[in-house]
Short mmCIF file of C-alpha atoms in Angstrom, two decimals:
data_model
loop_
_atom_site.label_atom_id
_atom_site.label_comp_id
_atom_site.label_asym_id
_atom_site.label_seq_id
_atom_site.Cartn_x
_atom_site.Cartn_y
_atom_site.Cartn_z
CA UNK C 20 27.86 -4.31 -3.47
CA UNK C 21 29.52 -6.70 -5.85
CA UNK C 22 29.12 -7.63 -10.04
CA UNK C 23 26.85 -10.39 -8.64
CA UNK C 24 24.59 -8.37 -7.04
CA UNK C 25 24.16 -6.05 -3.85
CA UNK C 26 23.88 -7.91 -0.57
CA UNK C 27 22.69 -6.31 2.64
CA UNK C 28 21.32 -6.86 6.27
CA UNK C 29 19.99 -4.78 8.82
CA UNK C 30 16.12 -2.98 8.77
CA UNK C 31 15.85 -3.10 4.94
CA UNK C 32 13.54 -1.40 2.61
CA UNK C 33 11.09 -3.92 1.45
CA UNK C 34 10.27 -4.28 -2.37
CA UNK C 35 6.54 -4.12 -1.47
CA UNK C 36 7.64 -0.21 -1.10
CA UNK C 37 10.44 0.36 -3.61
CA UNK C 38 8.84 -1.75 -6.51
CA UNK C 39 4.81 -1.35 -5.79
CA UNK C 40 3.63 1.89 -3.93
CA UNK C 41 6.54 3.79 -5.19
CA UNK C 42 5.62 2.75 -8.47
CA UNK C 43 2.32 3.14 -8.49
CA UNK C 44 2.42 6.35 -6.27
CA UNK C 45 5.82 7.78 -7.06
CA UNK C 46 4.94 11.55 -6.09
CA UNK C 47 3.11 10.35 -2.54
CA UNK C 48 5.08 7.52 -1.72
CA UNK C 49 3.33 6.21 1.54
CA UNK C 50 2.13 9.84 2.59
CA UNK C 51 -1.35 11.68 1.83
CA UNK C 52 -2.87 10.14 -1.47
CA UNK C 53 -1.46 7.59 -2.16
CA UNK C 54 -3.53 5.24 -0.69
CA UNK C 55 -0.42 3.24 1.10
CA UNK C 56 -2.33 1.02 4.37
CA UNK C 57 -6.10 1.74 2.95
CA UNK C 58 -5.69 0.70 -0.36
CA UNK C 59 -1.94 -1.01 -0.89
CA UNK C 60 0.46 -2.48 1.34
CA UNK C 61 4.08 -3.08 1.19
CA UNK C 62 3.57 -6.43 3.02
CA UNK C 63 0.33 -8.58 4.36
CA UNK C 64 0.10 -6.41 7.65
CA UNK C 65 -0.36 -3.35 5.82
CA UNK C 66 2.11 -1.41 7.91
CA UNK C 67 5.58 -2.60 7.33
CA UNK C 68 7.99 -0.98 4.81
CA UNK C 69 11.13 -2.93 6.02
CA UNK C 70 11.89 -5.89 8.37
CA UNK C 71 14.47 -5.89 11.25
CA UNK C 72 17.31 -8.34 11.19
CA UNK C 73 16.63 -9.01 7.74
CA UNK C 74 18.73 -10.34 4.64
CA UNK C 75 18.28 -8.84 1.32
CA UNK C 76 19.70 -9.76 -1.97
CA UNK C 77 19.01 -7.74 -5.11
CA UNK C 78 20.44 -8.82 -8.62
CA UNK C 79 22.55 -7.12 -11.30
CA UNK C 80 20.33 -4.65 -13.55
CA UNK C 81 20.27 -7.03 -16.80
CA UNK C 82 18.65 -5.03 -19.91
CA UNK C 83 16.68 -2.81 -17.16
CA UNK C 84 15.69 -6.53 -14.96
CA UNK C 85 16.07 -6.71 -11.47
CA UNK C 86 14.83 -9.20 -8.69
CA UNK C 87 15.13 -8.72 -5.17
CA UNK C 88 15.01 -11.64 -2.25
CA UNK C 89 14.33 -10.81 1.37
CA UNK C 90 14.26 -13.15 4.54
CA UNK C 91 13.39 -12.05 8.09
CA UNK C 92 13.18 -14.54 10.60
CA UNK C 93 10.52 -14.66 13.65
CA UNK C 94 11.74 -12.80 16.54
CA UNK C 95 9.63 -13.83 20.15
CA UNK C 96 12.02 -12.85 22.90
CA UNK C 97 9.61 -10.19 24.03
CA UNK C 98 6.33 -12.65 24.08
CA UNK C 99 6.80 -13.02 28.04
CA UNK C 100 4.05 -14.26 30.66
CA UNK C 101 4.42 -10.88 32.57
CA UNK C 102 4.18 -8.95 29.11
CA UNK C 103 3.45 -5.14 28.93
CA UNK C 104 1.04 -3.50 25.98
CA UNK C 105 4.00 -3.79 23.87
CA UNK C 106 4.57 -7.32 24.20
CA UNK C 107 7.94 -7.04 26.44
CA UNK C 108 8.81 -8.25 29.72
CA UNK C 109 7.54 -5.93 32.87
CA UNK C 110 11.95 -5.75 33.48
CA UNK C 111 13.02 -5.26 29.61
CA UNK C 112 13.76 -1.41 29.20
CA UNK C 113 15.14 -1.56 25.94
CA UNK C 114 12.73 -1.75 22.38
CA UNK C 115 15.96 -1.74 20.50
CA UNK C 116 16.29 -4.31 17.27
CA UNK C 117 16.31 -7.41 18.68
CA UNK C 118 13.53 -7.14 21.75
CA UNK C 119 10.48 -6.73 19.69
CA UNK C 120 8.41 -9.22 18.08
CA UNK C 121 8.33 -9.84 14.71
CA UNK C 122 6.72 -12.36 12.58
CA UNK C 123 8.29 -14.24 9.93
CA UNK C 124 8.59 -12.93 6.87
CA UNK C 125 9.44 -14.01 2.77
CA UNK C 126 9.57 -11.39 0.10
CA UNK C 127 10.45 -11.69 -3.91
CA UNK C 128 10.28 -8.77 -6.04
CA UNK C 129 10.78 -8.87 -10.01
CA UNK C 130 10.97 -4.98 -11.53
CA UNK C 131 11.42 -3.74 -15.31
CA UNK C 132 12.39 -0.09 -16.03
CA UNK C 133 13.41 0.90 -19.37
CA UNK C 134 12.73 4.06 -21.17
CA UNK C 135 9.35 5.24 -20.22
CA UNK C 136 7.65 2.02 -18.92
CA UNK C 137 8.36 0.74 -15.66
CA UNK C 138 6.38 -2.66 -14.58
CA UNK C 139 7.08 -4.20 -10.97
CA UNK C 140 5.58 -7.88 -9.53
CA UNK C 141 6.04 -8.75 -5.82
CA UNK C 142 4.56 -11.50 -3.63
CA UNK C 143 5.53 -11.83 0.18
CA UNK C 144 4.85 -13.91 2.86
CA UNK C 145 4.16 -13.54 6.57
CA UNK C 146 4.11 -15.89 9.78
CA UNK C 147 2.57 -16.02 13.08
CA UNK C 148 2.71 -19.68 13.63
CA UNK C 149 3.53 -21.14 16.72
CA UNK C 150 4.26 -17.08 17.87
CA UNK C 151 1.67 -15.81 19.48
CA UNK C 152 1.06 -18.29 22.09
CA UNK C 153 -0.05 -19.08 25.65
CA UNK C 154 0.71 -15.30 26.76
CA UNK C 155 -1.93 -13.50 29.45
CA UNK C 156 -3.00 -9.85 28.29
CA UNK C 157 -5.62 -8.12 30.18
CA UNK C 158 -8.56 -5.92 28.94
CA UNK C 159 -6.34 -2.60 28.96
CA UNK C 160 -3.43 -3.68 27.52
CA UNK C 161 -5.33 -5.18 24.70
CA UNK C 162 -7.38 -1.84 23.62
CA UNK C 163 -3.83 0.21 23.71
CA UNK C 164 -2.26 1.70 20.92
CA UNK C 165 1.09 -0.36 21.63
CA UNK C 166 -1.34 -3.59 21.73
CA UNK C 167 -1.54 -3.69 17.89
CA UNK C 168 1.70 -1.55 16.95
CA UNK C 169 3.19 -3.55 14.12
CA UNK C 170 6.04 -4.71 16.18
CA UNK C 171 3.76 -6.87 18.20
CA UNK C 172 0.54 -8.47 16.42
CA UNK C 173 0.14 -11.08 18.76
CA UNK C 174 -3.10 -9.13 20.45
CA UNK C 175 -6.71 -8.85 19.05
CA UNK C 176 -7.59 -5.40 18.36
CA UNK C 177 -11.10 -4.11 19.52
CA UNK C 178 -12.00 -5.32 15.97
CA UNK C 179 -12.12 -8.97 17.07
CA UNK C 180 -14.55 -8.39 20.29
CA UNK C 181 -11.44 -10.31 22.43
CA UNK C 182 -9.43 -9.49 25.20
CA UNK C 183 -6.91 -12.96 24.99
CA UNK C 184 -3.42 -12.95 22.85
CA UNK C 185 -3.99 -15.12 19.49
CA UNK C 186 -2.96 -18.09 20.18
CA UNK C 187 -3.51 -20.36 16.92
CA UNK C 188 -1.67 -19.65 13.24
CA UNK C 189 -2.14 -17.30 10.62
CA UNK C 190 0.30 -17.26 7.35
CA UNK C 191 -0.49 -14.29 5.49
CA UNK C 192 0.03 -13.04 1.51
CA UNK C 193 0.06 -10.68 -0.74
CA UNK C 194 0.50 -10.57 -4.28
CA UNK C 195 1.17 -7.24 -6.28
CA UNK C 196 1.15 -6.09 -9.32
CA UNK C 197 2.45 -2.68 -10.50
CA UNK C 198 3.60 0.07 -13.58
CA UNK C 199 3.63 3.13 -14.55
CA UNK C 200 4.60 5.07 -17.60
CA UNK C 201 5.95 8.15 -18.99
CA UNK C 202 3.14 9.56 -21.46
CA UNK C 203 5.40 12.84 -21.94
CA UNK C 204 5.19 16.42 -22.12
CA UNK C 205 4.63 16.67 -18.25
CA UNK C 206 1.84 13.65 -18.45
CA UNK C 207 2.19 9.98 -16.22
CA UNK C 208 -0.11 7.43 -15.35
CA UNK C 209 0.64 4.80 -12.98
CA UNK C 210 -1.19 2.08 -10.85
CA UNK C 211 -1.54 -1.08 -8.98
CA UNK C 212 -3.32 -4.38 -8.71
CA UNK C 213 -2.76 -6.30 -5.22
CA UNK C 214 -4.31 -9.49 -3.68
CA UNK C 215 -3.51 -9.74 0.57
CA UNK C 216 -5.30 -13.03 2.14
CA UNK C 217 -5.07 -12.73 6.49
CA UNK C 218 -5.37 -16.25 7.13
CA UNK C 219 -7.33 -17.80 9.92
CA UNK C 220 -6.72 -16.77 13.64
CA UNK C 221 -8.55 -19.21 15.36
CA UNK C 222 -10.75 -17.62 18.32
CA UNK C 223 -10.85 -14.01 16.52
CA UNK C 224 -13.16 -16.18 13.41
CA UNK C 225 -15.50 -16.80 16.21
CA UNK C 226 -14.76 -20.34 15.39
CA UNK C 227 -14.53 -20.42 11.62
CA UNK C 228 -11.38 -21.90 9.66
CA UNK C 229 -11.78 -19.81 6.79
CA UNK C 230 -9.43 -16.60 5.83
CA UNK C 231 -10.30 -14.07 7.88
CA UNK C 232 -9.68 -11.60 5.33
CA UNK C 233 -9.42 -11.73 1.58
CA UNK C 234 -8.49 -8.18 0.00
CA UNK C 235 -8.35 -7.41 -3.46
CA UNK C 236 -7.16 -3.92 -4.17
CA UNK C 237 -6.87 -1.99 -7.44
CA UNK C 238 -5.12 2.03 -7.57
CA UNK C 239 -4.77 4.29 -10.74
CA UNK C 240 -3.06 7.41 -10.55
CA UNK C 241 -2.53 10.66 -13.18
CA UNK C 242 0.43 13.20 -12.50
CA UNK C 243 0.86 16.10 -14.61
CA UNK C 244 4.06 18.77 -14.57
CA UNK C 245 4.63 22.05 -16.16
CA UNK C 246 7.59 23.98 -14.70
CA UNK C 247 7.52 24.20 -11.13
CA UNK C 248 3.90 22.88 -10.71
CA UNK C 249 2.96 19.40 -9.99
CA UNK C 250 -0.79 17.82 -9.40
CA UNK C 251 -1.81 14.22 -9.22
CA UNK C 252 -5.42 12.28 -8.98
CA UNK C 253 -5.31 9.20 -7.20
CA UNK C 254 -8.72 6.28 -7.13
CA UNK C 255 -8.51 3.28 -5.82
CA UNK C 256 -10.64 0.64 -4.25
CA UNK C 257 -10.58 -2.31 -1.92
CA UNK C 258 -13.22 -5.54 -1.93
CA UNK C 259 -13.57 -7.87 0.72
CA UNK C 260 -13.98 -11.64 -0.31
CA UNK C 261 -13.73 -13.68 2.60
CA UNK C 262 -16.73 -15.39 3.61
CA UNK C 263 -15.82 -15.55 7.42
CA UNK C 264 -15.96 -11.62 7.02
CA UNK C 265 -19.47 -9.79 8.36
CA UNK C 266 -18.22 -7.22 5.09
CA UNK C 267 -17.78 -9.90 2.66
CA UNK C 268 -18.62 -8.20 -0.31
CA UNK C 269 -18.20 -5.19 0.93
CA UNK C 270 -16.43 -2.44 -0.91
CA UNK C 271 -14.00 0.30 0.46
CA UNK C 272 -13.19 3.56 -1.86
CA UNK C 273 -10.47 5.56 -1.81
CA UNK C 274 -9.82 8.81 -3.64
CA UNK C 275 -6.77 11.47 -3.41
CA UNK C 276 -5.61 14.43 -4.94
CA UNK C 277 -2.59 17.08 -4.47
CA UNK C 278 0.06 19.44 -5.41
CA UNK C 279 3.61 20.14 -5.22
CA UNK C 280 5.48 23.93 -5.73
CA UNK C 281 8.87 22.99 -6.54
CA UNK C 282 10.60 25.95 -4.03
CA UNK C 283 14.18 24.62 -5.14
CA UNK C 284 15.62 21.03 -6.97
CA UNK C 285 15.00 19.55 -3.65
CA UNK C 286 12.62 21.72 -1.60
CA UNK C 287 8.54 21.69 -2.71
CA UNK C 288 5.39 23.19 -0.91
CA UNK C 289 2.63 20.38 -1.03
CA UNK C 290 -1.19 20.26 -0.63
CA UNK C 291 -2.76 17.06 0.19
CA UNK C 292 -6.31 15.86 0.54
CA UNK C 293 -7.66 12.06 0.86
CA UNK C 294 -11.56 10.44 1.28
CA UNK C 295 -11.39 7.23 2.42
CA UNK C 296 -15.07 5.43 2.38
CA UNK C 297 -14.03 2.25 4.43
CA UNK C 298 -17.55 0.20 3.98
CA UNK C 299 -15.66 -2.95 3.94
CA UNK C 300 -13.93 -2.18 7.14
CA UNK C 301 -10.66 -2.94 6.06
CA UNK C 302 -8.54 -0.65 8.39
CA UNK C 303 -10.35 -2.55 11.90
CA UNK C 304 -9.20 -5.91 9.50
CA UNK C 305 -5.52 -5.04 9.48
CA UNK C 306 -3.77 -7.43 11.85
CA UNK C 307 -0.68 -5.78 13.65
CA UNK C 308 -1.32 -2.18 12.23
CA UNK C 309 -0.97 0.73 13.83
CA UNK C 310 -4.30 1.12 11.19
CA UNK C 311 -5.94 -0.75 13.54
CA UNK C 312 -7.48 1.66 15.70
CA UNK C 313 -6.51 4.91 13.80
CA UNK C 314 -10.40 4.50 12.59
CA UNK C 315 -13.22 4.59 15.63
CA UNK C 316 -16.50 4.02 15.16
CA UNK C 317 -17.88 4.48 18.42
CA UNK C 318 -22.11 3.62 18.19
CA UNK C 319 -22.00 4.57 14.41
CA UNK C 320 -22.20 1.45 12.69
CA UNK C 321 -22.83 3.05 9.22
CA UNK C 322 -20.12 5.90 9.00
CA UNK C 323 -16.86 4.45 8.09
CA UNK C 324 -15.58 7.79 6.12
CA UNK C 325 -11.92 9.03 6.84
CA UNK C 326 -11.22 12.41 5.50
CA UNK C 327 -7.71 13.43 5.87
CA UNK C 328 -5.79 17.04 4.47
CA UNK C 329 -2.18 18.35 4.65
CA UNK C 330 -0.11 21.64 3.95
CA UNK C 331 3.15 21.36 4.36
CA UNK C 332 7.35 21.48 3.06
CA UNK C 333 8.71 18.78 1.29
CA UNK C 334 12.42 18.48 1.77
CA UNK C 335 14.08 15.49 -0.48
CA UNK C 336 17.82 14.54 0.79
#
């Protein structure tokens, strides 16, 4: 930390989380309504909230102006020919920074905060070029859990009908947009816009070129405090636009609601609940998510409703 700016390396919160979904969700964060991996992402794969071996810069505040720079370059020492679920060699013990995968990744964030209003812009960029290649996976490894953890994207999830490792490119981005601001006397409203294109993956597009997913995502959100009491309404929604997409045109809705007790300054009691109408499939859609399979939908072809609730003790450190 200098007077030029704060410089930094290691796993590194991403601006995709500190700028967007904590500004438009600053009560949730990424938990229970606030539609973080449905609705918003903090980067293209909808799952990652900081990079390993990364490098982040992050200007002086000038007149409440900040920008933020992050690099994190491929890592592929785990893509072996004898590769587990995860993506490791059958003799590597060790998941430790440094032995999982990792695609590429660019991020620039640009965030205003002054007084009541606080506006944040962020576009990132991901890589799978040349990373996923020539690797043998069979049919159970694919359909794990640890197949499509976010460490490790290079295998189809059950969502592309293929039991092979992708083996062609995919650069993915996302553009965001988001505020929020300070109405007073216990009232703030806050929100998001947010673009994320999946680029082609050869063999999963069944052939096609085109993106295999084009998301655009909008998320509004109303908080209101008196005393110890805190309750927030959360809507969003996501459209799919990609014509090499069976939901292209599709819409996903999300909607969210909950409460906080404030036990202490740093201690709260919360209630969560969340409806997630997912008609445009775009959890099965999320490469390299752990979001991936969290939804199942069996023979139903129709029901793509998620309905998740939460009691629970908020601690803040």
């Amino acid at each position: 930390r200098s007077p030029y700016g704060d410089f930094a390396f290691g796993a590194l919160n991403n601006a995709g989380l500190v700028y967007s979904q904590l500004t438009a969700a600053p009560l949730q964060g990424t938990s229970f309504g606030g539609g973080y991996g449905t609705v918003l992402g903090a980067d293209p794969t909808m799952s990652v909230v900081r990079w390993a071996n990364s490098f982040r810069y992050i200007t002086p505040n000038m007149n409440g102006f900040e920008a933020s720079f992050i690099y994190a370059a491929k890592q592929d020492n785990g893509q072996k020919t004898a590769a587990t679920a995860n993506g490791v060699a059958t003799t590597t013990t060790s998941l430790g920074v440094g032995l999982n995968n990792q695609v590429g990744a660019k991020e620039l964030g640009l965030k205003y905060a002054q007084g009541p209003l606080k506006v944040a812009a962020v576009t990132s960029r991901t890589s799978l070029s040349a990373f996923c290649a020539a690797t043998t996976v069979t049919a159970t490894q694919n359909t794990t859990a640890t197949a499509v953890a976010a460490n490790n994207p290079c295998y189809s999830s059950t969502a592309f009908t293929t039991t092979t490792a992708i083996d062609a490119s995919q650069d993915n981005k996302q553009n965001s947009f988001a505020g929020s601001y300070d109405l007073g006397n216990g009232f703030l409203v806050s929100g998001a816009l947010q673009k994320t294109t999946l680029g082609a993956i050869g063999s999963a597009t069944t052939g096609s070129t085109a993106d295999y997913s084009n998301r655009s995502a909008q998320f509004l959100n109303a908080q209101y405090t008196t005393g110890a009491h805190t309750f927030f309404l959360s809507n969003g929604s996501v459209k799919e636009q990609a014509s090499a997409n069976t939901k292209n045109g599709q819409k996903s809705k999300f909607t969210g609601m909950g409460y906080n007790y404030a036990l202490s300054k740093t201690t709260s009691l919360v209630a969560r609940y969340e409806q997630f109408d997912d008609q445009a499939n775009v959890l099965s859609t999320i490469l390299g998510s752990p979001n991936a399979y969290s939804q199942t939908q069996g023979t139903d072809s129709t029901n793509y409703k998620r309905v998740r609730s939460m009691l629970g003790l908020n601690v803040n450190f």
